[in-house]
Coordinates of N, CA and C in Angstrom, one line a residue:
M1 N -15.1 8.4 45.9 CA -15.3 7.7 44.7 C -16.4 6.6 45.2
D2 N -17.7 6.5 44.4 CA -18.4 5.3 44.8 C -18.1 4.1 44.1
A3 N -18.8 3.1 44.5 CA -18.5 1.6 43.8 C -18.5 1.8 42.3
Y4 N -19.3 2.4 41.7 CA -19.6 2.4 40.2 C -18.4 3.1 39.7
E5 N -17.9 4.2 40.2 CA -16.7 4.9 39.8 C -15.6 4.0 39.9
V6 N -15.3 3.6 40.8 CA -14.3 2.5 41.4 C -14.3 1.5 40.1
K7 N -15.3 0.9 39.9 CA -15.5 -0.3 39.0 C -15.1 0.3 37.6
K8 N -15.6 1.6 37.3 CA -15.2 2.1 36.0 C -13.9 2.4 35.8
E9 N -13.4 2.9 37.1 CA -12.0 3.3 36.8 C -10.8 1.9 36.7
T10 N -11.3 1.0 37.3 CA -10.8 -0.2 37.2 C -10.7 -0.9 35.8
Q11 N -12.0 -0.8 35.2 CA -12.2 -1.2 33.8 C -11.3 -0.4 32.8
N12 N -11.2 0.8 33.1 CA -10.4 1.6 32.2 C -8.9 1.2 32.4
S13 N -8.4 1.1 33.4 CA -6.9 0.6 33.7 C -6.7 -0.7 33.1
Y14 N -7.9 -1.7 33.1 CA -7.6 -2.9 32.6 C -7.6 -2.7 31.0
N15 N -8.4 -1.8 30.4 CA -8.3 -1.8 28.9 C -7.2 -1.3 28.5
L16 N -6.8 -0.2 29.2 CA -5.5 0.6 29.0 C -4.4 -0.3 28.9
G17 N -4.4 -1.3 29.9 CA -3.3 -2.3 30.1 C -3.2 -3.2 28.9
K18 N -4.5 -3.7 28.2 CA -4.4 -4.4 27.0 C -4.0 -3.6 25.9
I19 N -4.4 -2.4 25.7 CA -4.0 -1.7 24.8 C -2.5 -1.5 24.7
R20 N -1.9 -1.3 25.7 CA -0.5 -1.0 25.8 C 0.5 -2.4 25.6
Q21 N -0.1 -3.4 26.2 CA 0.5 -4.6 25.8 C 0.3 -5.0 24.1
A22 N -0.8 -4.7 23.8 CA -1.1 -5.0 22.2 C 0.1 -4.1 21.5
I23 N 0.1 -2.7 21.9 CA 1.0 -1.9 21.0 C 2.5 -2.4 21.2
K24 N 2.8 -2.8 22.2 CA 4.3 -3.1 22.6 C 4.8 -4.3 22.0
S25 N 3.8 -5.2 21.6 CA 4.1 -6.5 21.0 C 4.0 -6.5 19.5
S26 N 3.6 -5.3 19.0 CA 3.1 -5.2 17.4 C 3.9 -4.4 16.7
K27 N 3.9 -4.6 15.3 CA 4.7 -3.6 14.4 C 3.8 -2.7 13.7
Y28 N 2.4 -3.3 13.6 CA 1.4 -2.5 12.8 C 0.0 -2.2 13.5
F29 N -0.3 -1.0 13.2 CA -1.7 -0.7 13.8 C -2.6 -0.8 12.2
Y30 N -3.7 -1.5 12.5 CA -4.7 -1.7 11.4 C -6.1 -1.1 11.6
N31 N -6.6 -0.1 10.7 CA -7.7 0.5 11.0 C -8.8 -0.2 10.1
N32 N -9.7 -1.0 10.8 CA -10.9 -1.8 10.2 C -11.8 -0.7 9.2
E33 N -11.8 0.4 9.6 CA -12.8 1.4 8.9 C -12.3 1.7 7.6
N34 N -11.0 2.1 7.5 CA -10.5 2.6 6.2 C -9.5 1.4 5.6
K35 N -9.4 0.4 6.2 CA -8.8 -0.9 5.7 C -7.2 -0.5 5.4
R36 N -6.6 0.2 6.1 CA -5.3 0.7 6.1 C -4.4 0.4 7.2
Y37 N -3.3 -0.2 6.8 CA -2.2 -0.5 7.8 C -1.2 0.9 7.9
Y38 N -0.8 0.8 9.2 CA 0.3 2.0 9.5 C 1.3 1.5 10.5
D39 N 2.5 1.9 10.2 CA 3.7 1.5 10.9 C 3.5 2.0 12.3
I40 N 3.6 1.4 13.5 CA 4.0 2.0 14.7 C 5.3 2.5 14.7
S41 N 5.6 3.8 14.8 CA 6.8 4.5 14.9 C 7.3 4.8 16.4
K42 N 6.6 4.9 17.1 CA 6.9 5.3 18.5 C 5.8 5.1 19.4
F43 N 6.2 4.9 20.7 CA 5.0 4.8 21.7 C 5.6 5.1 23.0
E44 N 5.3 6.4 23.5 CA 5.9 7.0 24.7 C 4.5 7.5 25.5
G45 N 4.6 7.2 26.8 CA 3.5 7.6 27.6 C 2.3 7.1 27.1
N46 N 1.4 8.1 26.7 CA 0.0 7.8 26.2 C -0.2 8.0 24.8
K47 N 0.9 8.4 24.2 CA 0.9 8.8 22.8 C 1.5 7.7 21.9
L48 N 0.7 7.4 20.9 CA 1.1 6.4 19.9 C 1.4 7.1 18.5
S49 N 2.4 7.0 18.1 CA 2.7 7.5 16.8 C 2.9 6.7 15.6
I50 N 2.1 7.0 14.6 CA 1.9 5.9 13.5 C 2.1 6.8 12.1
C51 N 2.3 5.9 10.9 CA 2.5 6.6 9.8 C 1.9 5.6 8.6
P52 N 1.3 5.8 7.8 CA 0.7 4.9 6.7 C 2.2 4.1 6.4
Q53 N 1.6 2.6 6.2 CA 2.6 1.7 5.8 C 3.4 1.9 4.7
G54 N 4.7 2.0 4.6 CA 5.4 2.4 3.3 C 5.5 3.7 3.3
G55 N 5.2 4.7 4.1 CA 5.6 5.9 3.9 C 4.4 6.9 4.0
G56 N 4.7 8.2 4.5 CA 3.5 9.3 4.8 C 3.9 10.1 6.0
F57 N 3.0 11.0 6.3 CA 3.1 11.6 7.3 C 2.7 10.9 8.7
V58 N 3.8 11.2 9.9 CA 3.1 10.6 11.0 C 2.2 11.5 11.6
G59 N 1.4 10.5 12.4 CA 0.2 10.9 13.2 C 0.4 10.6 14.6
S60 N -0.3 11.2 15.6 CA -0.2 11.0 17.0 C -1.6 10.7 17.4
L61 N -1.7 9.7 18.3 CA -3.1 9.1 19.0 C -2.9 9.1 20.3
D62 N -3.8 9.6 21.0 CA -3.8 9.5 22.7 C -4.5 8.2 23.0
I63 N -3.9 7.3 23.5 CA -4.6 6.0 23.7 C -5.5 6.0 24.9
T64 N -5.7 7.2 25.6 CA -6.5 7.4 26.8 C -7.8 7.9 26.2
N65 N -7.7 8.4 25.0 CA -9.0 9.0 24.5 C -10.1 7.9 24.6
K66 N -11.3 8.3 25.1 CA -12.5 7.3 25.0 C -12.8 6.8 23.9
S67 N -12.7 7.6 22.7 CA -13.2 7.2 21.4 C -12.3 6.1 21.0
F68 N -10.8 6.4 21.2 CA -10.0 5.4 20.8 C -10.1 4.1 21.6
I69 N -10.3 4.0 22.8 CA -10.5 2.7 23.6 C -11.8 2.1 23.2
K70 N -12.8 2.9 22.9 CA -13.9 2.3 22.3 C -13.7 1.6 20.9
R71 N -13.2 2.2 20.0 CA -12.7 1.5 18.9 C -11.9 0.4 18.9
F72 N -11.0 0.4 20.1 CA -10.0 -0.8 20.3 C -11.0 -2.1 20.7
L73 N -12.0 -1.7 21.7 CA -13.0 -2.7 22.2 C -13.8 -3.2 21.2
D74 N -14.3 -2.3 20.2 CA -15.3 -2.7 19.2 C -14.5 -3.3 18.0
N75 N -13.3 -3.6 18.2 CA -12.5 -4.1 17.0 C -12.5 -3.2 15.6
K76 N -12.6 -2.0 15.9 CA -12.5 -1.2 14.7 C -10.8 -0.8 14.4
I77 N -10.0 -1.1 15.4 CA -8.8 -1.0 15.3 C -8.1 -2.1 15.7
E78 N -6.9 -2.6 15.5 CA -6.2 -3.6 15.8 C -4.8 -3.6 15.8
F79 N -4.0 -4.4 16.6 CA -2.5 -4.3 16.5 C -2.0 -5.8 16.1
T80 N -1.1 -5.8 15.2 CA -0.5 -7.0 14.6 C 0.9 -6.8 14.3
N81 N 1.6 -8.0 14.0 CA 2.8 -8.0 13.5 C 2.9 -8.7 12.2
Q82 N 1.7 -8.9 11.6 CA 1.7 -9.4 10.1 C 0.7 -8.7 9.3
M83 N 1.2 -8.4 8.0 CA 0.2 -7.8 7.0 C -0.1 -8.9 6.1
P84 N -1.5 -9.0 5.6 CA -1.7 -10.0 4.7 C -1.3 -9.7 3.5
F85 N -0.8 -10.8 2.6 CA -0.1 -10.7 1.3 C -1.3 -11.1 0.4
V86 N -2.4 -10.2 0.2 CA -3.5 -10.7 -0.6 C -3.5 -9.7 -1.7
W87 N -3.5 -10.0 -3.1 CA -3.3 -9.2 -4.2 C -4.7 -8.8 -4.7
K88 N -4.8 -7.8 -4.9 CA -6.1 -7.1 -5.5 C -6.0 -6.3 -6.9
K89 N -6.8 -6.4 -7.8 CA -6.8 -5.7 -9.2 C -7.0 -4.4 -9.1
V90 N -6.2 -3.4 -9.7 CA -6.5 -2.0 -9.5 C -6.1 -1.4 -11.0
K91 N -6.6 0.0 -11.1 CA -5.8 0.6 -12.1 C -4.7 1.2 -11.5
L92 N -3.4 1.4 -12.5 CA -2.2 2.0 -12.1 C -1.8 2.9 -12.9
F93 N -1.3 4.0 -12.6 CA -0.9 5.1 -13.3 C 0.1 6.0 -12.8
H94 N 0.9 6.8 -13.6 CA 1.9 7.8 -13.2 C 1.3 9.2 -13.3
D95 N 2.0 10.1 -12.6 CA 1.2 11.4 -12.7 C 1.2 12.2 -14.0
H96 N 2.2 11.8 -15.0 CA 1.9 12.3 -16.3 C 1.1 11.7 -17.2
W97 N 0.3 10.7 -16.6 CA -0.8 10.1 -17.2 C -2.2 10.8 -16.8
I98 N -2.0 11.8 -16.1 CA -3.4 12.4 -15.6 C -3.4 13.9 -16.2
S99 N -4.8 14.1 -16.6 CA -5.0 15.3 -17.5 C -4.8 16.5 -16.5
D100 N -5.0 17.8 -17.3 CA -4.8 19.0 -16.4 C -5.9 19.2 -15.3
D101 N -7.2 18.7 -15.6 CA -8.3 18.8 -14.9 C -8.4 17.7 -13.8
N102 N -7.1 16.9 -13.6 CA -7.0 16.0 -12.6 C -7.9 14.6 -12.8
K103 N -8.0 14.4 -14.1 CA -8.7 13.0 -14.5 C -7.6 11.9 -15.0
I104 N -7.7 10.8 -14.6 CA -6.8 9.8 -15.2 C -7.1 9.6 -16.5
E105 N -6.1 10.0 -17.5 CA -6.5 9.8 -19.0 C -6.1 8.3 -19.2
H106 N -5.1 7.9 -18.8 CA -4.5 6.6 -19.2 C -4.1 5.9 -17.7
F107 N -4.3 4.6 -18.0 CA -4.0 3.7 -16.8 C -3.7 2.4 -17.5
I108 N -3.2 1.4 -16.6 CA -2.9 0.1 -17.0 C -3.5 -0.7 -15.7
E109 N -3.9 -1.9 -16.1 CA -4.4 -2.8 -14.9 C -3.3 -3.6 -14.2
G110 N -3.4 -3.8 -12.9 CA -2.2 -4.7 -12.4 C -2.8 -5.0 -10.9
Y111 N -1.8 -5.8 -10.3 CA -2.1 -6.2 -9.0 C -1.3 -5.7 -7.9
V112 N -1.8 -5.4 -6.7 CA -1.0 -4.8 -5.6 C -1.5 -5.4 -4.2
T113 N -0.7 -5.3 -3.2 CA -1.1 -5.7 -1.9 C -1.0 -4.4 -1.2
E114 N -1.2 -4.7 0.2 CA -1.2 -3.6 1.0 C 0.3 -2.9 1.2
H115 N 1.2 -3.8 0.8 CA 2.6 -3.4 1.1 C 2.8 -2.2 0.2
K116 N 3.6 -1.1 0.6 CA 3.9 0.1 -0.1 C 5.6 0.2 0.0
W117 N 6.1 1.1 -1.1 CA 7.2 1.4 -1.0 C 7.3 2.8 -1.0
N118 N 7.7 3.5 0.1 CA 7.8 5.0 0.3 C 6.4 5.6 0.1
G119 N 5.4 4.9 0.3 CA 3.9 5.4 0.0 C 3.3 5.0 -1.3
W120 N 4.2 4.4 -2.1 CA 4.0 4.1 -3.6 C 3.6 2.7 -3.6
S121 N 2.6 2.4 -4.7 CA 2.3 1.0 -4.9 C 3.6 0.4 -5.6
I122 N 3.5 -1.2 -5.2 CA 4.3 -2.0 -5.8 C 3.8 -3.1 -6.7
P123 N 3.6 -2.6 -7.9 CA 2.7 -3.6 -8.9 C 3.3 -4.7 -9.4
M124 N 2.3 -5.7 -9.8 CA 2.7 -6.6 -10.8 C 1.6 -6.5 -11.8
V125 N 2.2 -6.8 -13.1 CA 1.3 -6.5 -14.3 C 1.3 -7.8 -15.2
E126 N 0.4 -8.1 -16.0 CA 0.4 -9.1 -16.9 C 1.2 -8.4 -18.2
L127 N 1.5 -9.5 -19.2 CA 2.2 -9.0 -20.5 C 1.4 -8.2 -21.3
G128 N 0.1 -8.3 -21.4 CA -0.7 -7.5 -22.1 C -0.7 -6.0 -21.7
Q129 N -0.5 -5.9 -20.3 CA -0.6 -4.7 -19.9 C 1.0 -3.9 -19.9
I130 N 1.9 -4.8 -20.1 CA 3.2 -4.2 -20.4 C 3.1 -3.5 -21.8
E131 N 2.6 -4.0 -22.6 CA 2.5 -3.4 -24.0 C 1.5 -2.3 -23.8
K132 N 0.5 -2.2 -23.3 CA -0.4 -0.9 -23.1 C 0.5 0.0 -22.4
F133 N 1.3 -0.3 -21.5 CA 2.4 0.6 -20.8 C 3.2 1.4 -21.8
N134 N 3.6 0.5 -22.7 CA 4.6 1.0 -23.7 C 3.8 2.1 -24.7
E135 N 2.6 1.8 -25.1 CA 2.0 2.7 -25.7 C 1.7 3.9 -25.2
I136 N 1.4 3.9 -23.9 CA 0.9 5.1 -23.0 C 2.2 5.9 -22.8
Q137 N 3.3 5.3 -22.6 CA 4.6 6.1 -22.3 C 5.0 6.9 -24.0
K138 N 4.9 6.0 -25.1 CA 5.1 6.8 -26.3 C 4.2 7.9 -26.5
K139 N 2.9 7.8 -26.2 CA 1.9 8.9 -26.3 C 2.0 10.2 -25.4
T140 N 2.5 9.7 -24.2 CA 2.4 11.0 -23.2 C 3.8 11.5 -22.9
L141 N 4.8 11.1 -23.6 CA 6.1 11.5 -23.3 C 6.8 12.2 -24.6
D142 N 6.0 11.9 -25.8 CA 6.5 12.4 -27.2 C 8.0 11.9 -27.3
N143 N 8.6 12.7 -27.5 CA 10.2 12.4 -28.0 C 11.1 12.5 -26.9
E144 N 10.7 12.7 -25.6 CA 11.6 12.8 -24.6 C 12.0 11.3 -24.3
P145 N 13.2 11.4 -23.6 CA 13.8 10.0 -23.2 C 12.7 9.4 -22.3
S146 N 12.4 8.1 -22.4 CA 11.5 7.4 -21.5 C 11.8 5.9 -21.5
S147 N 11.1 5.5 -20.4 CA 11.5 3.9 -20.1 C 10.3 3.2 -20.8
I148 N 10.8 2.5 -21.8 CA 9.8 1.4 -22.4 C 10.5 0.1 -22.4
F149 N 9.4 -1.0 -22.1 CA 9.9 -2.4 -21.9 C 10.2 -3.0 -23.3
K150 N 11.1 -3.7 -23.2 CA 11.5 -4.5 -24.5 C 11.0 -6.0 -24.1
I151 N 10.0 -6.6 -24.9 CA 9.4 -7.9 -24.7 C 10.3 -8.8 -25.3
I152 N 11.0 -9.8 -24.5 CA 11.7 -10.9 -25.0 C 11.0 -12.2 -25.3
D153 N 10.1 -12.7 -24.5 CA 9.1 -13.5 -24.8 C 8.1 -13.4 -23.7
E154 N 7.1 -14.5 -23.6 CA 6.0 -14.4 -22.7 C 6.4 -14.4 -21.3
D155 N 7.6 -14.9 -20.9 CA 8.2 -15.0 -19.5 C 9.4 -14.1 -19.2
S156 N 9.7 -13.2 -20.1 CA 10.8 -12.1 -19.7 C 10.8 -10.9 -20.5
I157 N 11.1 -9.9 -19.8 CA 11.0 -8.4 -20.3 C 12.3 -7.9 -20.1
Q158 N 12.7 -6.8 -20.7 CA 13.9 -5.9 -20.1 C 13.3 -4.6 -20.4
I159 N 14.2 -3.7 -19.4 CA 14.0 -2.4 -19.6 C 15.2 -1.5 -19.3
K160 N 15.3 -0.5 -20.3 CA 16.5 0.5 -20.2 C 16.0 1.7 -19.7
M161 N 16.4 2.0 -18.3 CA 15.8 3.2 -17.7 C 16.5 4.4 -18.5
F162 N 15.7 5.5 -18.5 CA 16.1 6.7 -19.5 C 17.3 7.0 -19.0
D163 N 17.8 7.1 -17.6 CA 19.1 7.7 -17.1 C 20.3 6.7 -17.0
E164 N 20.1 5.3 -17.6 CA 21.0 4.3 -17.4 C 21.4 3.8 -18.8
D165 N 22.5 3.1 -18.8 CA 23.0 2.4 -20.1 C 22.6 0.9 -20.2
E166 N 22.4 0.2 -19.1 CA 22.1 -1.3 -19.3 C 21.0 -1.5 -19.3
W167 N 20.6 -2.8 -20.1 CA 19.1 -3.3 -19.7 C 18.9 -4.1 -18.6
V168 N 18.1 -3.9 -18.0 CA 17.5 -4.8 -16.8 C 16.5 -5.8 -17.0
G169 N 16.8 -6.9 -16.7 CA 16.0 -8.0 -17.1 C 15.1 -8.3 -15.9
I170 N 13.8 -8.7 -16.4 CA 12.7 -8.9 -15.4 C 12.1 -10.2 -15.7
E171 N 11.9 -11.2 -14.8 CA 11.5 -12.6 -15.3 C 10.1 -12.7 -14.7
V172 N 9.2 -13.4 -15.3 CA 7.7 -13.5 -14.9 C 7.6 -14.3 -13.5
S173 N 6.6 -13.9 -12.6 CA 6.4 -14.5 -11.4 C 4.9 -15.1 -11.5
H174 N 4.7 -15.8 -10.6 CA 3.4 -16.6 -10.7 C 2.8 -16.1 -9.4
I175 N 1.7 -15.3 -9.1 CA 1.0 -14.8 -8.1 C -0.4 -15.5 -7.8
D176 N -0.9 -15.4 -6.9 CA -2.3 -16.1 -6.5 C -3.1 -15.1 -6.3
V177 N -4.1 -14.8 -7.2 CA -5.1 -14.0 -7.0 C -6.5 -14.6 -7.1
N178 N -7.2 -14.6 -6.1 CA -8.5 -15.4 -5.7 C -8.4 -16.8 -6.2
N179 N -7.3 -17.3 -5.7 CA -7.1 -18.7 -6.1 C -6.9 -19.1 -7.6
E180 N -6.6 -18.0 -8.3 CA -6.3 -18.2 -9.8 C -4.7 -17.8 -9.7
T181 N -3.7 -18.7 -10.6 CA -2.6 -18.3 -10.7 C -2.3 -17.5 -12.1
I182 N -1.8 -16.4 -11.6 CA -1.6 -15.3 -12.7 C 0.0 -15.2 -13.0
K183 N 0.2 -15.1 -14.4 CA 1.7 -14.6 -14.6 C 1.8 -13.2 -14.8
A184 N 2.7 -12.6 -14.0 CA 3.0 -11.0 -14.0 C 4.4 -10.6 -13.6
F185 N 4.5 -9.5 -14.0 CA 6.0 -9.0 -13.9 C 5.9 -7.8 -12.9
D186 N 7.1 -7.9 -12.1 CA 7.1 -6.8 -10.9 C 7.8 -5.6 -11.6
V187 N 6.8 -4.5 -11.8 CA 7.3 -3.3 -12.5 C 7.3 -2.1 -11.5
S188 N 7.7 -2.5 -10.3 CA 7.7 -1.4 -9.3 C 9.0 -0.5 -9.5
L189 N 10.1 -1.0 -9.7 CA 11.2 -0.5 -10.3 C 11.7 1.0 -9.5
G190 N 11.3 1.2 -8.4 CA 11.3 2.4 -7.6 C 10.5 3.4 -8.1
W191 N 9.4 3.2 -9.1 CA 8.8 4.4 -9.6 C 7.7 4.8 -8.7
T192 N 7.1 5.9 -9.1 CA 6.0 6.4 -8.2 C 4.7 6.0 -8.9
W193 N 4.3 4.8 -8.7 CA 3.1 4.5 -9.3 C 2.0 4.5 -8.3
S194 N 0.7 5.1 -8.7 CA -0.3 5.4 -7.9 C -1.5 4.4 -8.5
E195 N -2.4 4.1 -7.6 CA -3.4 3.3 -7.9 C -4.9 3.7 -7.5
E196 N -5.8 3.0 -8.1 CA -7.3 3.6 -7.9 C -8.1 2.1 -8.0
A197 N -8.9 2.1 -7.3 CA -9.8 0.8 -7.5 C -10.5 0.8 -8.7
L198 N -10.6 -0.6 -9.2 CA -11.4 -0.8 -10.4 C -13.0 -0.6 -10.3

């Protein structure tokens, strides 16, 4: 092995050491290219197992792959223990609000962060969007039992889930969106909310 190859091998070992240390001290893998966070589920040998934060299929990455090392060195991927709690405005919808040709027929607007529940969005919505939600539910579910919000006042709502007898109260929260305080309600409720950029 000549001096250049020795130097290259030493550099590779150093880079792999940095990657291993970053993985072992982190909870999340962040892909700067698709702006997604992934949970680190397992790290064994040279294989890193990750899954989309909040749920999804587990994927495996080989940390010795030249492309992986280059992406790490170019800061296209990162390892971290914290996810930012930044709210962004999106379209929110349920499957039954989608047409037969896979187009979103109905949606409400709300705010989400990168945090997910079982792969689904955890939205906060303003009172006007609660009213719109009720209209969409009535329109799309006809006479089927459905979940409709009861608006008590501008700071509190209630919902009676279709399969339960008691009303659940939800109080308004104040969230910071681009340095503006928004009054919104947490309507995640264990529902399968999907989101799309506005």
